[in-house]
Amino acid sequence: GEIGAATGWTVACSKTETPGIRVKALKPGRSYMFRVACLNGKNANAFSYASEPIGTLHGDWYRNKLGTELVKKNGGTATTDVLKNKMVLLYFSAHWCPPCRQFTPMLAEFYEKMKQQGKEFEVIFVSLDREKSSFEEYLSQMPWYAIPYESSMRMTLAQKYMVQGIPNMKVLDATDGSIVVSNAVGMLTQEVFEQWESKAFAAQRRADEVASQRNSHDDKEEDSLSKKKGGKKWVCEGDTCKMMDN
């Protein structure tokens, strides 16, 4: 049953002989509870108590990996939806770190330059500061978003990506958030940025190519079918579709 829904219980699997089942058509980002029942014996059709709520993953990778909220200097906020279809640079840094304070102004200048060119990317600051005041002071020097200081996601990300030294900047795939460059701290040039883009959008380009090939194949089949039907095809103009000669 879906938490908060009034639709009640739904049969997810009518019979299973294995310890696990796969449930389809669950809504992303929602929580569900499950019950099981015996099919035979004296307890046939008697349902178990409901399980603890089990959450499903969001449909968008950035919600699963980065949470749902971002903050910006001067109190600005946004949802992680601003990252949709973009290359993401996770910037692990801290105000107490001298090399970080040296690299951040260069990154900020480079960020603005690439944004002026219309590049589809975002930098997300993941703070390793020890105090919120230091985090806020450091964020005031940055033109990009950050994971909120109060969020446990900061430490989770640092551990997940095994960050052992800072500054560190991960370049993430625009499609699924996987790492395509493990540490992009270094020279910031147009050529380097284009190398990041090539890797970050590679999966998306492949998906577009497959979709294009599939559409081309479908168009050829439609033309072939049209010829078999006497050289006619459907043509739609405005709100009307008519059968026309090829």
PDB file of C-alpha atoms in Angstrom, residues 48-189:
ATOM      1  CA  SER A  48       0.982 -10.755   7.993  1.00  0.00           C
ATOM      2  CA  TYR A  49       1.388  -7.435   9.742  1.00  0.00           C
ATOM      3  CA  ALA A  50       2.440  -4.620   7.407  1.00  0.00           C
ATOM      4  CA  SER A  51       6.151  -4.054   6.919  1.00  0.00           C
ATOM      5  CA  GLU A  52       7.910  -0.844   7.817  1.00  0.00           C
ATOM      6  CA  PRO A  53       7.565   1.789   5.059  1.00  0.00           C
ATOM      7  CA  ILE A  54      10.060   1.132   2.262  1.00  0.00           C
ATOM      8  CA  GLY A  55      10.996   4.082   0.074  1.00  0.00           C
ATOM      9  CA  THR A  56      11.462   3.896  -3.682  1.00  0.00           C
ATOM     10  CA  LEU A  57      14.158   5.800  -5.512  1.00  0.00           C
ATOM     11  CA  HIS A  58      13.368   9.046  -7.275  1.00  0.00           C
ATOM     12  CA  GLY A  59      13.248   8.946 -11.043  1.00  0.00           C
ATOM     13  CA  ASP A  60      16.027  11.540 -11.260  1.00  0.00           C
ATOM     14  CA  TRP A  61      19.536  10.548 -10.182  1.00  0.00           C
ATOM     15  CA  TYR A  62      20.355  13.867  -8.521  1.00  0.00           C
ATOM     16  CA  ARG A  63      17.465  13.514  -6.058  1.00  0.00           C
ATOM     17  CA  ASN A  64      18.747  10.108  -4.993  1.00  0.00           C
ATOM     18  CA  LYS A  65      22.407  11.108  -4.726  1.00  0.00           C
ATOM     19  CA  LEU A  66      22.268  14.772  -3.660  1.00  0.00           C
ATOM     20  CA  GLY A  67      18.945  15.146  -1.881  1.00  0.00           C
ATOM     21  CA  THR A  68      16.262  17.624  -2.898  1.00  0.00           C
ATOM     22  CA  GLU A  69      17.458  21.003  -1.572  1.00  0.00           C
ATOM     23  CA  LEU A  70      20.317  23.318  -2.454  1.00  0.00           C
ATOM     24  CA  VAL A  71      21.329  26.668  -0.966  1.00  0.00           C
ATOM     25  CA  LYS A  72      23.113  29.696  -2.335  1.00  0.00           C
ATOM     26  CA  LYS A  73      24.794  32.769  -0.863  1.00  0.00           C
ATOM     27  CA  ASN A  74      22.504  35.447   0.602  1.00  0.00           C
ATOM     28  CA  GLY A  75      19.951  32.825   1.604  1.00  0.00           C
ATOM     29  CA  GLY A  76      18.912  31.730  -1.868  1.00  0.00           C
ATOM     30  CA  THR A  77      17.507  28.217  -2.208  1.00  0.00           C
ATOM     31  CA  ALA A  78      16.570  25.865  -5.030  1.00  0.00           C
ATOM     32  CA  THR A  79      15.617  22.246  -5.569  1.00  0.00           C
ATOM     33  CA  THR A  80      18.057  19.852  -7.181  1.00  0.00           C
ATOM     34  CA  ASP A  81      15.805  19.953 -10.258  1.00  0.00           C
ATOM     35  CA  VAL A  82      18.116  22.756 -11.478  1.00  0.00           C
ATOM     36  CA  LEU A  83      20.593  19.935 -12.248  1.00  0.00           C
ATOM     37  CA  LYS A  84      18.354  18.135 -14.742  1.00  0.00           C
ATOM     38  CA  ASN A  85      20.214  17.201 -17.949  1.00  0.00           C
ATOM     39  CA  LYS A  86      23.331  19.054 -16.812  1.00  0.00           C
ATOM     40  CA  MET A  87      26.924  18.109 -16.139  1.00  0.00           C
ATOM     41  CA  VAL A  88      27.497  18.393 -12.383  1.00  0.00           C
ATOM     42  CA  LEU A  89      30.803  19.237 -10.687  1.00  0.00           C
ATOM     43  CA  LEU A  90      30.830  18.226  -7.013  1.00  0.00           C
ATOM     44  CA  TYR A  91      33.299  20.548  -5.322  1.00  0.00           C
ATOM     45  CA  PHE A  92      34.591  19.256  -1.970  1.00  0.00           C
ATOM     46  CA  SER A  93      36.250  22.126  -0.176  1.00  0.00           C
ATOM     47  CA  ALA A  94      36.533  24.017   3.136  1.00  0.00           C
ATOM     48  CA  HIS A  95      37.338  27.530   4.300  1.00  0.00           C
ATOM     49  CA  TRP A  96      40.070  26.298   6.684  1.00  0.00           C
ATOM     50  CA  CYS A  97      41.997  24.731   3.760  1.00  0.00           C
ATOM     51  CA  PRO A  98      44.584  27.139   2.199  1.00  0.00           C
ATOM     52  CA  PRO A  99      44.807  25.287  -1.168  1.00  0.00           C
ATOM     53  CA  CYS A 100      41.000  25.424  -1.349  1.00  0.00           C
ATOM     54  CA  ARG A 101      40.924  29.169  -0.754  1.00  0.00           C
ATOM     55  CA  GLN A 102      43.519  29.546  -3.514  1.00  0.00           C
ATOM     56  CA  PHE A 103      41.617  27.423  -6.045  1.00  0.00           C
ATOM     57  CA  THR A 104      38.063  28.687  -5.354  1.00  0.00           C
ATOM     58  CA  PRO A 105      38.503  32.210  -6.866  1.00  0.00           C
ATOM     59  CA  MET A 106      39.980  30.692 -10.028  1.00  0.00           C
ATOM     60  CA  LEU A 107      37.084  28.239 -10.254  1.00  0.00           C
ATOM     61  CA  ALA A 108      34.546  31.045  -9.705  1.00  0.00           C
ATOM     62  CA  GLU A 109      36.049  33.088 -12.544  1.00  0.00           C
ATOM     63  CA  PHE A 110      36.072  30.035 -14.819  1.00  0.00           C
ATOM     64  CA  TYR A 111      32.488  29.189 -13.830  1.00  0.00           C
ATOM     65  CA  GLU A 112      31.248  32.638 -14.870  1.00  0.00           C
ATOM     66  CA  LYS A 113      33.164  32.431 -18.148  1.00  0.00           C
ATOM     67  CA  MET A 114      31.630  29.075 -19.082  1.00  0.00           C
ATOM     68  CA  LYS A 115      28.144  30.223 -18.036  1.00  0.00           C
ATOM     69  CA  GLN A 116      28.452  33.209 -20.367  1.00  0.00           C
ATOM     70  CA  GLN A 117      29.003  30.699 -23.184  1.00  0.00           C
ATOM     71  CA  GLY A 118      25.719  28.990 -22.299  1.00  0.00           C
ATOM     72  CA  LYS A 119      27.315  25.782 -21.020  1.00  0.00           C
ATOM     73  CA  GLU A 120      24.908  23.287 -19.412  1.00  0.00           C
ATOM     74  CA  PHE A 121      26.617  22.563 -16.094  1.00  0.00           C
ATOM     75  CA  GLU A 122      26.518  23.361 -12.386  1.00  0.00           C
ATOM     76  CA  VAL A 123      29.059  23.351  -9.576  1.00  0.00           C
ATOM     77  CA  ILE A 124      27.781  22.066  -6.219  1.00  0.00           C
ATOM     78  CA  PHE A 125      29.810  22.958  -3.141  1.00  0.00           C
ATOM     79  CA  VAL A 126      30.071  20.109  -0.620  1.00  0.00           C
ATOM     80  CA  SER A 127      31.463  21.738   2.504  1.00  0.00           C
ATOM     81  CA  LEU A 128      33.865  20.045   4.887  1.00  0.00           C
ATOM     82  CA  ASP A 129      33.894  23.091   7.155  1.00  0.00           C
ATOM     83  CA  ARG A 130      33.764  22.507  10.896  1.00  0.00           C
ATOM     84  CA  GLU A 131      31.446  25.446  11.696  1.00  0.00           C
ATOM     85  CA  LYS A 132      28.394  26.861   9.947  1.00  0.00           C
ATOM     86  CA  SER A 133      29.768  30.417  10.166  1.00  0.00           C
ATOM     87  CA  SER A 134      32.841  29.342   8.184  1.00  0.00           C
ATOM     88  CA  PHE A 135      30.614  27.598   5.653  1.00  0.00           C
ATOM     89  CA  GLU A 136      28.484  30.721   5.168  1.00  0.00           C
ATOM     90  CA  GLU A 137      31.513  33.015   4.855  1.00  0.00           C
ATOM     91  CA  TYR A 138      33.087  30.703   2.271  1.00  0.00           C
ATOM     92  CA  LEU A 139      29.818  30.268   0.345  1.00  0.00           C
ATOM     93  CA  SER A 140      29.502  34.066   0.079  1.00  0.00           C
ATOM     94  CA  GLN A 141      32.504  33.955  -2.292  1.00  0.00           C
ATOM     95  CA  MET A 142      30.891  31.376  -4.591  1.00  0.00           C
ATOM     96  CA  PRO A 143      28.428  31.962  -7.481  1.00  0.00           C
ATOM     97  CA  TRP A 144      27.081  28.375  -7.388  1.00  0.00           C
ATOM     98  CA  TYR A 145      24.849  26.233  -5.164  1.00  0.00           C
ATOM     99  CA  ALA A 146      25.812  24.140  -2.146  1.00  0.00           C
ATOM    100  CA  ILE A 147      24.511  21.191  -0.160  1.00  0.00           C
ATOM    101  CA  PRO A 148      22.956  22.732   3.017  1.00  0.00           C
ATOM    102  CA  TYR A 149      25.341  22.744   5.972  1.00  0.00           C
ATOM    103  CA  GLU A 150      22.720  21.051   8.180  1.00  0.00           C
ATOM    104  CA  SER A 151      22.309  18.191   5.724  1.00  0.00           C
ATOM    105  CA  SER A 152      23.882  14.838   6.587  1.00  0.00           C
ATOM    106  CA  MET A 153      24.341  14.482   2.818  1.00  0.00           C
ATOM    107  CA  ARG A 154      27.638  16.411   3.073  1.00  0.00           C
ATOM    108  CA  MET A 155      29.424  13.708   5.025  1.00  0.00           C
ATOM    109  CA  THR A 156      27.591  10.958   3.159  1.00  0.00           C
ATOM    110  CA  LEU A 157      28.924  12.258  -0.165  1.00  0.00           C
ATOM    111  CA  ALA A 158      32.470  12.660   1.171  1.00  0.00           C
ATOM    112  CA  GLN A 159      32.434   9.053   2.393  1.00  0.00           C
ATOM    113  CA  LYS A 160      30.687   7.658  -0.672  1.00  0.00           C
ATOM    114  CA  TYR A 161      33.174   9.262  -3.055  1.00  0.00           C
ATOM    115  CA  MET A 162      36.092   8.446  -0.719  1.00  0.00           C
ATOM    116  CA  VAL A 163      37.352  12.028  -0.554  1.00  0.00           C
ATOM    117  CA  GLN A 164      40.660  11.856   1.308  1.00  0.00           C
ATOM    118  CA  GLY A 165      42.074  15.240   0.352  1.00  0.00           C
ATOM    119  CA  ILE A 166      40.723  18.663  -0.629  1.00  0.00           C
ATOM    120  CA  PRO A 167      40.189  20.534  -2.819  1.00  0.00           C
ATOM    121  CA  ASN A 168      38.577  17.771  -4.833  1.00  0.00           C
ATOM    122  CA  MET A 169      36.098  18.128  -7.674  1.00  0.00           C
ATOM    123  CA  LYS A 170      34.185  15.200  -9.179  1.00  0.00           C
ATOM    124  CA  VAL A 171      32.709  15.507 -12.675  1.00  0.00           C
ATOM    125  CA  LEU A 172      29.441  13.561 -12.856  1.00  0.00           C
ATOM    126  CA  ASP A 173      27.619  12.056 -15.820  1.00  0.00           C
ATOM    127  CA  ALA A 174      24.590  14.131 -16.854  1.00  0.00           C
ATOM    128  CA  THR A 175      22.417  11.023 -17.240  1.00  0.00           C
ATOM    129  CA  ASP A 176      22.990   8.969 -14.087  1.00  0.00           C
ATOM    130  CA  GLY A 177      25.410  10.915 -11.885  1.00  0.00           C
ATOM    131  CA  SER A 178      28.239   8.389 -12.143  1.00  0.00           C
ATOM    132  CA  ILE A 179      31.792   9.736 -11.855  1.00  0.00           C
ATOM    133  CA  VAL A 180      33.470  10.454 -15.196  1.00  0.00           C
ATOM    134  CA  VAL A 181      36.420  12.470 -13.806  1.00  0.00           C
ATOM    135  CA  SER A 182      37.616  11.576 -10.293  1.00  0.00           C
ATOM    136  CA  ASN A 183      39.368  14.888  -9.567  1.00  0.00           C
ATOM    137  CA  ALA A 184      39.102  17.859 -11.903  1.00  0.00           C
ATOM    138  CA  VAL A 185      41.088  20.256  -9.711  1.00  0.00           C
ATOM    139  CA  GLY A 186      43.897  21.664 -11.826  1.00  0.00           C
ATOM    140  CA  MET A 187      44.161  23.625 -15.051  1.00  0.00           C
ATOM    141  CA  LEU A 188      40.890  25.331 -15.968  1.00  0.00           C
ATOM    142  CA  THR A 189      40.801  25.854 -19.727  1.00  0.00           C
TER     143      THR A 189
END
